[in-house]
PDB file of C-alpha atoms and ligand atoms in Angstrom:
ATOM      1  CA  MET A 786      -4.016  34.247   2.396  1.00 49.00           C
ATOM      2  CA  ILE A 787      -1.098  32.694   4.163  1.00 47.00           C
ATOM      3  CA  ASP A 788       1.597  34.544   2.898  1.00 47.00           C
ATOM      4  CA  GLU A 789       3.447  36.794   6.120  1.00 59.00           C
ATOM      5  CA  LYS A 790       6.774  36.021   7.197  1.00 62.00           C
ATOM      6  CA  ASN A 791       7.226  34.748  10.847  1.00 74.00           C
ATOM      7  CA  ARG A 792       4.247  32.732  10.649  1.00 90.00           C
ATOM      8  CA  LYS A 793       4.325  29.345  11.024  1.00 97.00           C
ATOM      9  CA  VAL A 794       2.181  26.711   9.320  1.00 98.00           C
ATOM     10  CA  ALA A 795       0.708  23.477   9.824  1.00 98.00           C
ATOM     11  CA  LEU A 796      -0.712  21.261   7.087  1.00 98.00           C
ATOM     12  CA  VAL A 797      -3.185  18.830   8.843  1.00 99.00           C
ATOM     13  CA  THR A 798      -4.861  16.056   6.349  1.00 99.00           C
ATOM     14  CA  GLY A 799      -7.996  14.393   7.326  1.00 98.00           C
ATOM     15  CA  ALA A 800      -8.943  17.549   9.464  1.00 98.00           C
ATOM     16  CA  SER A 801     -12.295  17.369   8.736  1.00 98.00           C
ATOM     17  CA  GLY A 802     -13.457  15.461  11.698  1.00 98.00           C
ATOM     18  CA  GLY A 803     -11.749  12.948  14.166  1.00 98.00           C
ATOM     19  CA  ILE A 804      -8.108  13.311  15.440  1.00 98.00           C
ATOM     20  CA  GLY A 805      -6.877  15.721  12.550  1.00 98.00           C
ATOM     21  CA  ARG A 806      -9.597  18.434  13.481  1.00 98.00           C
ATOM     22  CA  GLU A 807      -8.460  17.849  17.310  1.00 98.00           C
ATOM     23  CA  ILE A 808      -4.780  18.037  15.993  1.00 98.00           C
ATOM     24  CA  ALA A 809      -5.482  21.297  13.704  1.00 98.00           C
ATOM     25  CA  GLU A 810      -6.908  22.949  17.155  1.00 98.00           C
ATOM     26  CA  ILE A 811      -4.603  22.295  19.296  1.00 98.00           C
ATOM     27  CA  LEU A 812      -1.909  23.843  16.572  1.00 98.00           C
ATOM     28  CA  LEU A 813      -4.312  26.761  16.259  1.00 98.00           C
ATOM     29  CA  VAL A 814      -4.053  27.780  19.603  1.00 98.00           C
ATOM     30  CA  LYS A 815      -0.630  27.183  19.989  1.00 97.00           C
ATOM     31  CA  GLY A 816      -0.167  30.026  17.243  1.00 97.00           C
ATOM     32  CA  TYR A 817       0.355  28.247  13.798  1.00 98.00           C
ATOM     33  CA  ASP A 818      -1.728  29.067  10.930  1.00 98.00           C
ATOM     34  CA  LEU A 819      -3.438  25.931   9.139  1.00 98.00           C
ATOM     35  CA  LEU A 820      -4.212  24.572   6.041  1.00 98.00           C
ATOM     36  CA  LEU A 821      -6.760  21.917   6.299  1.00 98.00           C
ATOM     37  CA  VAL A 822      -7.110  19.272   4.013  1.00 98.00           C
ATOM     38  CA  ALA A 823      -9.913  16.586   3.394  1.00 98.00           C
ATOM     39  CA  ARG A 824     -12.645  15.643   1.120  1.00 98.00           C
ATOM     40  CA  SER A 825     -15.664  17.368   2.744  1.00 98.00           C
ATOM     41  CA  LEU A 826     -15.191  20.921   1.834  1.00 98.00           C
ATOM     42  CA  ASP A 827     -18.322  21.864   3.734  1.00 98.00           C
ATOM     43  CA  LYS A 828     -17.034  20.088   6.828  1.00 98.00           C
ATOM     44  CA  LEU A 829     -13.678  22.071   6.325  1.00 98.00           C
ATOM     45  CA  GLU A 830     -15.615  25.284   5.799  1.00 98.00           C
ATOM     46  CA  ALA A 831     -17.351  24.762   9.107  1.00 98.00           C
ATOM     47  CA  ILE A 832     -14.385  24.315  10.915  1.00 98.00           C
ATOM     48  CA  GLN A 833     -12.644  26.954   9.332  1.00 98.00           C
ATOM     49  CA  ALA A 834     -15.535  29.068  10.504  1.00 98.00           C
ATOM     50  CA  GLU A 835     -14.994  27.829  13.950  1.00 98.00           C
ATOM     51  CA  PHE A 836     -11.552  28.348  13.955  1.00 98.00           C
ATOM     52  CA  LYS A 837     -11.975  31.988  13.150  1.00 97.00           C
ATOM     53  CA  THR A 838     -14.115  32.677  16.511  1.00 97.00           C
ATOM     54  CA  ILE A 839     -11.333  30.750  18.502  1.00 97.00           C
ATOM     55  CA  ALA A 840      -8.476  32.584  17.056  1.00 96.00           C
ATOM     56  CA  SER A 841      -9.335  35.564  14.662  1.00 95.00           C
ATOM     57  CA  ALA A 842      -5.563  36.250  14.349  1.00 95.00           C
ATOM     58  CA  ARG A 843      -4.755  33.299  12.582  1.00 97.00           C
ATOM     59  CA  ASP A 844      -4.815  32.105   9.148  1.00 97.00           C
ATOM     60  CA  VAL A 845      -6.838  28.819   8.278  1.00 98.00           C
ATOM     61  CA  ALA A 846      -7.104  27.801   4.920  1.00 98.00           C
ATOM     62  CA  VAL A 847      -8.837  24.742   3.552  1.00 98.00           C
ATOM     63  CA  LEU A 848      -8.342  22.474   0.599  1.00 98.00           C
ATOM     64  CA  GLN A 849     -10.286  19.777  -1.020  1.00 98.00           C
ATOM     65  CA  ALA A 850      -8.311  16.862  -1.821  1.00 98.00           C
ATOM     66  CA  ASP A 851      -8.815  13.001  -2.173  1.00 98.00           C
ATOM     67  CA  LEU A 852      -5.648  11.535  -0.967  1.00 98.00           C
ATOM     68  CA  SER A 853      -6.705   8.232  -2.474  1.00 98.00           C
ATOM     69  CA  GLN A 854      -6.139   9.320  -5.711  1.00 98.00           C
ATOM     70  CA  SER A 855      -2.294   9.768  -6.768  1.00 97.00           C
ATOM     71  CA  GLY A 856      -2.058  12.879  -8.168  1.00 98.00           C
ATOM     72  CA  ALA A 857      -3.690  14.449  -4.826  1.00 98.00           C
ATOM     73  CA  PRO A 858      -0.126  15.048  -3.005  1.00 98.00           C
ATOM     74  CA  LYS A 859       1.411  16.805  -5.794  1.00 98.00           C
ATOM     75  CA  MET A 860      -1.776  18.789  -6.247  1.00 98.00           C
ATOM     76  CA  ILE A 861      -1.334  19.863  -2.459  1.00 98.00           C
ATOM     77  CA  PHE A 862       2.185  20.235  -2.879  1.00 98.00           C
ATOM     78  CA  ASP A 863       1.583  23.246  -5.829  1.00 98.00           C
ATOM     79  CA  PHE A 864      -1.237  24.900  -3.769  1.00 98.00           C
ATOM     80  CA  THR A 865       1.029  25.266  -1.583  1.00 98.00           C
ATOM     81  CA  ASN A 866       3.793  27.171  -3.904  1.00 98.00           C
ATOM     82  CA  GLU A 867       1.113  29.184  -5.835  1.00 98.00           C
ATOM     83  CA  ASN A 868      -0.082  30.778  -2.161  1.00 97.00           C
ATOM     84  CA  ASN A 869       3.392  31.147  -0.696  1.00 96.00           C
ATOM     85  CA  ILE A 870       2.459  28.708   1.875  1.00 96.00           C
ATOM     86  CA  SER A 871       5.628  27.474   3.354  1.00 96.00           C
ATOM     87  CA  VAL A 872       4.646  24.459   5.750  1.00 98.00           C
ATOM     88  CA  ASP A 873       6.321  24.179   9.281  1.00 98.00           C
ATOM     89  CA  ILE A 874       4.162  21.248  10.282  1.00 98.00           C
ATOM     90  CA  LEU A 875       2.782  18.371   8.268  1.00 98.00           C
ATOM     91  CA  VAL A 876       0.309  16.205   9.492  1.00 99.00           C
ATOM     92  CA  ASN A 877      -0.189  12.982   7.386  1.00 99.00           C
ATOM     93  CA  ASN A 878      -3.431  12.110   9.603  1.00 98.00           C
ATOM     94  CA  ALA A 879      -5.589  11.123   6.922  1.00 98.00           C
ATOM     95  CA  GLY A 880      -6.623   7.442   6.742  1.00 98.00           C
ATOM     96  CA  VAL A 881      -9.474   4.872   6.730  1.00 98.00           C
ATOM     97  CA  GLY A 882      -9.713   0.997   7.836  1.00 97.00           C
ATOM     98  CA  MET A 883     -11.376  -1.675   6.187  1.00 95.00           C
ATOM     99  CA  SER A 884     -12.405  -4.681   8.361  1.00 93.00           C
ATOM    100  CA  GLY A 885     -13.351  -8.157   6.460  1.00 94.00           C
ATOM    101  CA  ALA A 886     -11.741 -11.782   5.628  1.00 94.00           C
ATOM    102  CA  ILE A 887      -9.223 -10.898   2.685  1.00 95.00           C
ATOM    103  CA  ASP A 888     -11.684 -12.610  -0.036  1.00 95.00           C
ATOM    104  CA  GLU A 889     -14.176 -10.120   0.967  1.00 93.00           C
ATOM    105  CA  TYR A 890     -12.166  -7.208  -0.456  1.00 92.00           C
ATOM    106  CA  SER A 891     -13.373  -4.913  -3.067  1.00 94.00           C
ATOM    107  CA  GLU A 892     -10.209  -4.453  -5.092  1.00 96.00           C
ATOM    108  CA  GLU A 893     -11.171  -0.656  -5.571  1.00 97.00           C
ATOM    109  CA  VAL A 894     -11.670  -0.251  -2.083  1.00 96.00           C
ATOM    110  CA  LEU A 895      -8.374  -1.605  -1.092  1.00 97.00           C
ATOM    111  CA  LEU A 896      -6.404   0.297  -3.749  1.00 98.00           C
ATOM    112  CA  LYS A 897      -7.792   3.321  -2.108  1.00 98.00           C
ATOM    113  CA  MET A 898      -7.018   2.508   1.020  1.00 98.00           C
ATOM    114  CA  ILE A 899      -3.272   1.690   0.371  1.00 98.00           C
ATOM    115  CA  LEU A 900      -3.053   4.571  -1.925  1.00 98.00           C
ATOM    116  CA  LEU A 901      -4.210   6.723   1.077  1.00 98.00           C
ATOM    117  CA  ASN A 902      -2.768   5.215   3.828  1.00 98.00           C
ATOM    118  CA  THR A 903       0.690   4.700   2.335  1.00 98.00           C
ATOM    119  CA  PHE A 904       1.499   6.271  -0.709  1.00 98.00           C
ATOM    120  CA  SER A 905       0.236   9.377  -0.364  1.00 98.00           C
ATOM    121  CA  LEU A 906       1.664  10.042   3.153  1.00 98.00           C
ATOM    122  CA  THR A 907       5.146   8.894   1.569  1.00 99.00           C
ATOM    123  CA  ALA A 908       4.576  11.263  -1.395  1.00 98.00           C
ATOM    124  CA  LEU A 909       3.553  14.521   1.228  1.00 99.00           C
ATOM    125  CA  CYS A 910       6.580  13.708   2.950  1.00 98.00           C
ATOM    126  CA  LYS A 911       8.825  13.639  -0.219  1.00 98.00           C
ATOM    127  CA  TYR A 912       7.168  16.856  -1.007  1.00 98.00           C
ATOM    128  CA  PHE A 913       7.656  18.669   1.805  1.00 98.00           C
ATOM    129  CA  ALA A 914      10.995  17.561   2.858  1.00 98.00           C
ATOM    130  CA  PRO A 915      13.042  19.046   0.699  1.00 98.00           C
ATOM    131  CA  GLN A 916      12.025  23.060   2.247  1.00 97.00           C
ATOM    132  CA  MET A 917      12.365  21.698   5.674  1.00 98.00           C
ATOM    133  CA  LYS A 918      15.671  20.104   4.719  1.00 98.00           C
ATOM    134  CA  ALA A 919      16.591  23.805   3.551  1.00 98.00           C
ATOM    135  CA  ARG A 920      15.261  25.676   6.246  1.00 97.00           C
ATOM    136  CA  ARG A 921      16.869  23.424   9.005  1.00 98.00           C
ATOM    137  CA  SER A 922      13.813  23.104  10.545  1.00 98.00           C
ATOM    138  CA  GLY A 923      10.057  21.070  10.556  1.00 98.00           C
ATOM    139  CA  ASN A 924       8.032  18.441  11.902  1.00 98.00           C
ATOM    140  CA  ILE A 925       6.455  15.751  10.390  1.00 98.00           C
ATOM    141  CA  LEU A 926       3.791  14.064  12.437  1.00 98.00           C
ATOM    142  CA  ASN A 927       2.676  10.590  10.507  1.00 98.00           C
ATOM    143  CA  ILE A 928      -0.559   8.986  12.335  1.00 98.00           C
ATOM    144  CA  ALA A 929      -0.265   5.492  12.485  1.00 98.00           C
ATOM    145  CA  SER A 930      -1.852   3.083  14.773  1.00 98.00           C
ATOM    146  CA  LEU A 931      -1.500   0.155  17.460  1.00 96.00           C
ATOM    147  CA  ALA A 932      -2.701  -1.953  14.854  1.00 96.00           C
ATOM    148  CA  GLY A 933       0.570  -1.880  13.152  1.00 97.00           C
ATOM    149  CA  TYR A 934       2.585  -3.224  15.539  1.00 95.00           C
ATOM    150  CA  GLN A 935       1.287  -6.507  15.046  1.00 92.00           C
ATOM    151  CA  PRO A 936      -0.874  -8.723  12.316  1.00 93.00           C
ATOM    152  CA  VAL A 937      -4.397  -8.347  12.901  1.00 94.00           C
ATOM    153  CA  PRO A 938      -6.660 -10.983  11.294  1.00 95.00           C
ATOM    154  CA  TYR A 939     -10.039  -9.397   9.871  1.00 94.00           C
ATOM    155  CA  LEU A 940      -8.075  -5.852   9.335  1.00 95.00           C
ATOM    156  CA  ALA A 941      -5.441  -7.386   7.803  1.00 96.00           C
ATOM    157  CA  ALA A 942      -4.621  -5.236   5.080  1.00 97.00           C
ATOM    158  CA  TYR A 943      -5.328  -1.717   7.062  1.00 97.00           C
ATOM    159  CA  SER A 944      -3.009  -3.034   9.954  1.00 97.00           C
ATOM    160  CA  ALA A 945      -0.349  -3.829   7.213  1.00 98.00           C
ATOM    161  CA  SER A 946      -0.639  -0.557   5.974  1.00 98.00           C
ATOM    162  CA  LYS A 947      -0.058   1.155   9.535  1.00 98.00           C
ATOM    163  CA  SER A 948       3.191  -0.916   9.975  1.00 98.00           C
ATOM    164  CA  TYR A 949       4.417   0.621   6.808  1.00 98.00           C
ATOM    165  CA  VAL A 950       3.954   3.600   8.295  1.00 98.00           C
ATOM    166  CA  LEU A 951       5.729   2.856  11.103  1.00 98.00           C
ATOM    167  CA  ASN A 952       8.646   1.524   9.136  1.00 97.00           C
ATOM    168  CA  PHE A 953       8.712   4.631   7.113  1.00 98.00           C
ATOM    169  CA  SER A 954       8.398   7.023   9.528  1.00 98.00           C
ATOM    170  CA  ASP A 955      11.524   5.726  11.533  1.00 98.00           C
ATOM    171  CA  ALA A 956      13.702   5.221   8.566  1.00 98.00           C
ATOM    172  CA  ILE A 957      13.202   9.096   7.517  1.00 98.00           C
ATOM    173  CA  ALA A 958      13.498  10.169  10.732  1.00 98.00           C
ATOM    174  CA  MET A 959      16.845   9.034  10.474  1.00 98.00           C
ATOM    175  CA  GLU A 960      17.243  10.557   7.205  1.00 98.00           C
ATOM    176  CA  LEU A 961      16.297  13.885   8.222  1.00 98.00           C
ATOM    177  CA  GLU A 962      17.536  14.110  11.569  1.00 97.00           C
ATOM    178  CA  GLU A 963      20.766  15.952  10.870  1.00 97.00           C
ATOM    179  CA  TYR A 964      18.875  18.616   9.078  1.00 98.00           C
ATOM    180  CA  GLY A 965      17.050  19.942  12.406  1.00 98.00           C
ATOM    181  CA  VAL A 966      13.793  18.154  10.750  1.00 98.00           C
ATOM    182  CA  SER A 967      11.823  15.946  13.537  1.00 98.00           C
ATOM    183  CA  VAL A 968       9.223  12.780  12.385  1.00 98.00           C
ATOM    184  CA  SER A 969       7.306  11.256  14.763  1.00 98.00           C
ATOM    185  CA  CYS A 970       4.672   8.689  14.315  1.00 98.00           C
ATOM    186  CA  TYR A 971       1.912   8.085  16.834  1.00 98.00           C
ATOM    187  CA  SER A 972      -0.023   5.251  17.016  1.00 98.00           C
ATOM    188  CA  PRO A 973      -3.289   5.705  18.608  1.00 98.00           C
ATOM    189  CA  GLY A 974      -5.467   2.670  20.136  1.00 96.00           C
ATOM    190  CA  HIS A 975      -9.241   2.752  19.999  1.00 95.00           C
ATOM    191  CA  THR A 976     -10.456   6.227  19.675  1.00 96.00           C
ATOM    192  CA  ASP A 977     -14.060   7.250  19.626  1.00 95.00           C
ATOM    193  CA  THR A 978     -14.211   8.491  15.898  1.00 97.00           C
ATOM    194  CA  GLU A 979     -15.739   8.001  12.517  1.00 94.00           C
ATOM    195  CA  PHE A 980     -13.032   5.490  11.702  1.00 96.00           C
ATOM    196  CA  TRP A 981     -15.220   2.888  13.099  1.00 93.00           C
ATOM    197  CA  ASP A 982     -18.060   3.354  11.014  1.00 90.00           C
ATOM    198  CA  ARG A 983     -16.005   3.719   7.885  1.00 93.00           C
ATOM    199  CA  ALA A 984     -14.725   0.294   8.570  1.00 93.00           C
ATOM    200  CA  GLU A 985     -17.894  -1.407   9.109  1.00 90.00           C
ATOM    201  CA  ILE A 986     -17.337  -2.328  12.644  1.00 87.00           C
ATOM    202  CA  SER A 987     -19.750  -2.418  15.218  1.00 80.00           C
ATOM    203  CA  LYS A 988     -20.166  -0.247  18.446  1.00 78.00           C
ATOM    204  CA  ASP A 989     -20.906  -3.901  19.987  1.00 77.00           C
ATOM    205  CA  ASN A 990     -17.769  -5.601  18.973  1.00 78.00           C
ATOM    206  CA  LYS A 991     -16.126  -7.164  22.016  1.00 76.00           C
ATOM    207  CA  PHE A 992     -12.848  -6.152  21.483  1.00 81.00           C
ATOM    208  CA  TYR A 993     -13.297  -2.698  19.478  1.00 82.00           C
ATOM    209  CA  GLY A 994     -16.434  -1.779  20.972  1.00 78.00           C
ATOM    210  CA  GLN A 995     -17.598   1.704  22.076  1.00 83.00           C
ATOM    211  CA  LYS A 996     -16.587   1.213  25.711  1.00 83.00           C
ATOM    212  CA  THR A 997     -13.166   0.439  24.673  1.00 88.00           C
ATOM    213  CA  ARG A 998     -12.639   3.836  22.634  1.00 92.00           C
ATOM    214  CA  VAL A 999     -11.083   7.212  23.802  1.00 94.00           C
ATOM    215  CA  SER A1000     -11.722  10.661  23.167  1.00 97.00           C
ATOM    216  CA  PRO A1001      -9.751  11.883  19.955  1.00 98.00           C
ATOM    217  CA  LYS A1002      -9.216  15.162  21.996  1.00 98.00           C
ATOM    218  CA  ASP A1003      -6.869  13.195  24.405  1.00 98.00           C
ATOM    219  CA  VAL A1004      -5.268  11.322  21.443  1.00 98.00           C
ATOM    220  CA  ALA A1005      -4.672  14.450  19.636  1.00 98.00           C
ATOM    221  CA  GLN A1006      -3.206  15.981  22.801  1.00 98.00           C
ATOM    222  CA  GLY A1007      -0.814  13.089  23.198  1.00 98.00           C
ATOM    223  CA  ALA A1008       0.547  13.097  19.547  1.00 98.00           C
ATOM    224  CA  VAL A1009       0.974  16.894  19.616  1.00 98.00           C
ATOM    225  CA  ILE A1010       3.030  16.641  22.777  1.00 98.00           C
ATOM    226  CA  LYS A1011       5.340  13.989  21.246  1.00 98.00           C
ATOM    227  CA  MET A1012       5.647  15.799  17.974  1.00 98.00           C
ATOM    228  CA  PHE A1013       7.306  19.055  19.752  1.00 98.00           C
ATOM    229  CA  LYS A1014       9.155  16.455  21.819  1.00 97.00           C
ATOM    230  CA  GLY A1015      10.554  15.128  18.459  1.00 96.00           C
ATOM    231  CA  LYS A1016       9.879  11.426  19.881  1.00 96.00           C
ATOM    232  CA  LEU A1017      10.277   8.818  16.890  1.00 96.00           C
ATOM    233  CA  SER A1018       7.439   6.131  17.480  1.00 96.00           C
ATOM    234  CA  SER A1019       4.898   6.194  20.451  1.00 97.00           C
ATOM    235  CA  ILE A1020       1.579   5.044  21.178  1.00 98.00           C
ATOM    236  CA  TYR A1021      -1.189   6.284  23.356  1.00 97.00           C
ATOM    237  CA  GLY A1022      -2.208   5.119  26.465  1.00 95.00           C
ATOM    238  CA  PHE A1023      -0.456   2.782  28.855  1.00 95.00           C
ATOM    239  CA  LYS A1024      -2.668  -0.623  28.042  1.00 92.00           C
ATOM    240  CA  ASN A1025      -1.910  -0.110  24.417  1.00 93.00           C
ATOM    241  CA  ASN A1026       1.972   0.226  25.602  1.00 93.00           C
ATOM    242  CA  VAL A1027       2.091  -3.015  27.089  1.00 91.00           C
ATOM    243  CA  MET A1028       0.143  -4.687  24.119  1.00 88.00           C
ATOM    244  CA  ALA A1029       2.560  -3.416  21.611  1.00 89.00           C
ATOM    245  CA  PHE A1030       5.356  -4.324  23.928  1.00 86.00           C
ATOM    246  CA  GLY A1031       3.819  -7.763  23.973  1.00 82.00           C
ATOM    247  CA  SER A1032       3.734  -8.407  20.746  1.00 83.00           C
ATOM    248  CA  GLY A1033       7.118  -6.966  19.889  1.00 80.00           C
ATOM    249  CA  ILE A1034       9.058  -9.362  22.326  1.00 78.00           C
ATOM    250  CA  SER A1035       7.309 -12.592  20.932  1.00 74.00           C
ATOM    251  CA  PRO A1036       9.767 -14.365  18.833  1.00 77.00           C
ATOM    252  CA  PHE A1037       6.694 -16.418  17.715  1.00 78.00           C
ATOM    253  CA  ARG A1038       4.993 -14.551  14.610  1.00 81.00           C
ATOM    254  CA  LYS A1039       2.445 -17.314  14.514  1.00 84.00           C
ATOM    255  CA  LEU A1040       1.741 -16.893  18.365  1.00 85.00           C
ATOM    256  CA  ASN A1041       1.056 -13.453  17.807  1.00 84.00           C
ATOM    257  CA  ALA A1042      -1.155 -13.619  15.033  1.00 86.00           C
ATOM    258  CA  ARG A1043      -3.247 -16.577  16.716  1.00 88.00           C
ATOM    259  CA  ILE A1044      -3.530 -14.080  19.899  1.00 86.00           C
ATOM    260  CA  ALA A1045      -4.722 -11.421  17.944  1.00 87.00           C
ATOM    261  CA  LYS A1046      -7.616 -13.581  16.202  1.00 88.00           C
ATOM    262  CA  LYS A1047      -8.538 -14.827  19.324  1.00 85.00           C
ATOM    263  CA  LEU A1048      -9.109 -11.323  20.608  1.00 83.00           C
ATOM    264  CA  VAL A1049     -10.733  -9.586  17.320  1.00 85.00           C
ATOM    265  CA  SER A1050     -13.013 -12.723  17.292  1.00 77.00           C
ATOM    266  CA  LYS A1051     -14.803 -12.569  20.563  1.00 58.00           C
TER     267      LYS A1051
HETATM  268  N1  NAP B1067     -10.316   6.331  15.475  1.00 80.75           N
HETATM  269  C1  NAP B1067      -9.411   5.028  15.677  1.00 80.75           C
HETATM  270  O1  NAP B1067      -9.734   4.355  16.910  1.00 80.75           O
HETATM  271  C2  NAP B1067      -8.032   5.088  15.234  1.00 80.75           C
HETATM  272  C3  NAP B1067      -7.042   3.807  15.654  1.00 80.75           C
HETATM  273  C4  NAP B1067      -5.633   3.959  15.316  1.00 80.75           C
HETATM  274  C5  NAP B1067      -5.258   4.830  14.034  1.00 80.75           C
HETATM  275  N2  NAP B1067      -6.452   5.788  14.087  1.00 80.75           N
HETATM  276  C6  NAP B1067      -5.740   6.519  12.488  1.00 80.75           C
HETATM  277  O2  NAP B1067      -5.894   7.790  12.766  1.00 80.75           O
HETATM  278  C7  NAP B1067      -6.163   8.834  11.544  1.00 80.75           C
HETATM  279  C8  NAP B1067      -7.387   9.427  12.036  1.00 80.75           C
HETATM  280  O3  NAP B1067      -8.772   8.797  12.141  1.00 80.75           O
HETATM  281  P1  NAP B1067     -10.042   9.088  12.756  1.00 80.75           P
HETATM  282  O4  NAP B1067     -10.003   7.948  13.776  1.00 80.75           O
HETATM  283  O5  NAP B1067      -9.758  10.683  13.355  1.00 80.75           O
HETATM  284  O6  NAP B1067     -10.997   8.975  11.855  1.00 80.75           O
HETATM  285  P2  NAP B1067     -12.173   9.823  11.078  1.00 80.75           P
HETATM  286  O7  NAP B1067     -13.060  10.297  12.288  1.00 80.75           O
HETATM  287  O8  NAP B1067     -12.905   8.842  10.077  1.00 80.75           O
HETATM  288  O9  NAP B1067     -11.271  10.864  10.416  1.00 80.75           O
HETATM  289  C9  NAP B1067     -10.343  10.393   9.148  1.00 80.75           C
HETATM  290  C10 NAP B1067     -10.455  11.822   8.485  1.00 80.75           C
HETATM  291  O10 NAP B1067      -9.602  11.309   7.385  1.00 80.75           O
HETATM  292  C11 NAP B1067     -10.372  12.027   6.098  1.00 80.75           C
HETATM  293  N3  NAP B1067     -10.153  11.504   4.883  1.00 80.75           N
HETATM  294  C12 NAP B1067     -10.813   9.883   4.725  1.00 80.75           C
HETATM  295  N4  NAP B1067     -10.627   9.811   3.499  1.00 80.75           N
HETATM  296  C13 NAP B1067      -9.615  10.490   3.242  1.00 80.75           C
HETATM  297  C14 NAP B1067      -9.389  10.684   1.456  1.00 80.75           C
HETATM  298  N5  NAP B1067      -9.604   9.879   0.749  1.00 80.75           N
HETATM  299  N6  NAP B1067      -8.609  11.722   1.286  1.00 80.75           N
HETATM  300  C15 NAP B1067      -8.699  12.448   2.057  1.00 80.75           C
HETATM  301  N7  NAP B1067      -8.888  13.023   3.276  1.00 80.75           N
HETATM  302  C16 NAP B1067      -9.666  11.568   3.753  1.00 80.75           C
HETATM  303  C17 NAP B1067     -11.854  12.276   6.620  1.00 80.75           C
HETATM  304  O11 NAP B1067     -12.305  13.310   5.717  1.00 80.75           O
HETATM  305  P3  NAP B1067     -13.078  13.159   4.212  1.00 80.75           P
HETATM  306  O12 NAP B1067     -13.887  12.072   4.633  1.00 80.75           O
HETATM  307  O13 NAP B1067     -13.608  14.718   4.516  1.00 80.75           O
HETATM  308  O14 NAP B1067     -12.177  13.044   3.253  1.00 80.75           O
HETATM  309  C18 NAP B1067     -11.453  12.722   7.930  1.00 80.75           C
HETATM  310  O15 NAP B1067     -10.787  13.953   8.069  1.00 80.75           O
HETATM  311  C19 NAP B1067      -6.020   7.701  10.742  1.00 80.75           C
HETATM  312  O16 NAP B1067      -5.089   7.578   9.706  1.00 80.75           O
HETATM  313  C20 NAP B1067      -6.506   6.347  10.940  1.00 80.75           C
HETATM  314  O17 NAP B1067      -6.266   5.314  10.628  1.00 80.75           O
HETATM  315  C21 NAP B1067      -7.606   5.896  13.978  1.00 80.75           C
END
């Protein structure tokens, strides 16, 4: 169990695959002990075993949690306290997408997505920030999305949930900066993970298709670099930055939404 002094611990949510797994490996190699959180215990245990072969001196703990349940953040926080795990880096990466027109949404799936993408991320910050403030050190890395920079028809609730992550992260970064705690928000563009299958978006879609997707390793690398630099909000990739900049300067919200609709309906 992770309890020795002078060890640095990173808690990574959504660490059972995709970008979260890659972020966890980068932090492992940088010398962090890990607490890996997701629902799939079998995948977490396989990664735990693999990470032991990469860095045998590091402690890698796993915790099964469903962050679409409102009690999960408190359960994770209690687990860290019961096991004397002091979290130096909190990576709020777990998230899911949901495609389709608003009238097609299932209420249950919608509620779970919003709880996962917004509430749990918020609550984990709320629980772990006080310890970081008291120690006058710590990093929080929240994973948003390029989709959070503009309204995205047919991904409306998902893109709005990521706009929440962006605004929330920048706001708490201001609250925590005088305590030596940095909050970074990193926005991937299209990345080659299970995200697309889970969101029910086809590989053949012209705008979101396979050819537009980059490696989760590269995205994770970018996120960790920005986090250690203490950058507030940043976006992976030049093209994505141009797109976000373009939608940011337009004073015409309707025009923005129309352009997005045209692009995603191709
Ligand atoms: N891929 C992209 O193109 C893209 C673009 C922009 C932003 N993002 C964001 O990047 C983050 C990581 O996504 P990814 O692309 O790596 O997708 P992914 O491969 O589907 O990974 C998602 C991770 O979140 C975990 N997760 C999902 N639901 C959960 C729940 N209810 N409770 C706890 N953990 C849960 C999954 O593990 P379990 O299923 O085992 O729980 C998995 O470890 C997300 O926040 C996503 O919105 C992705």
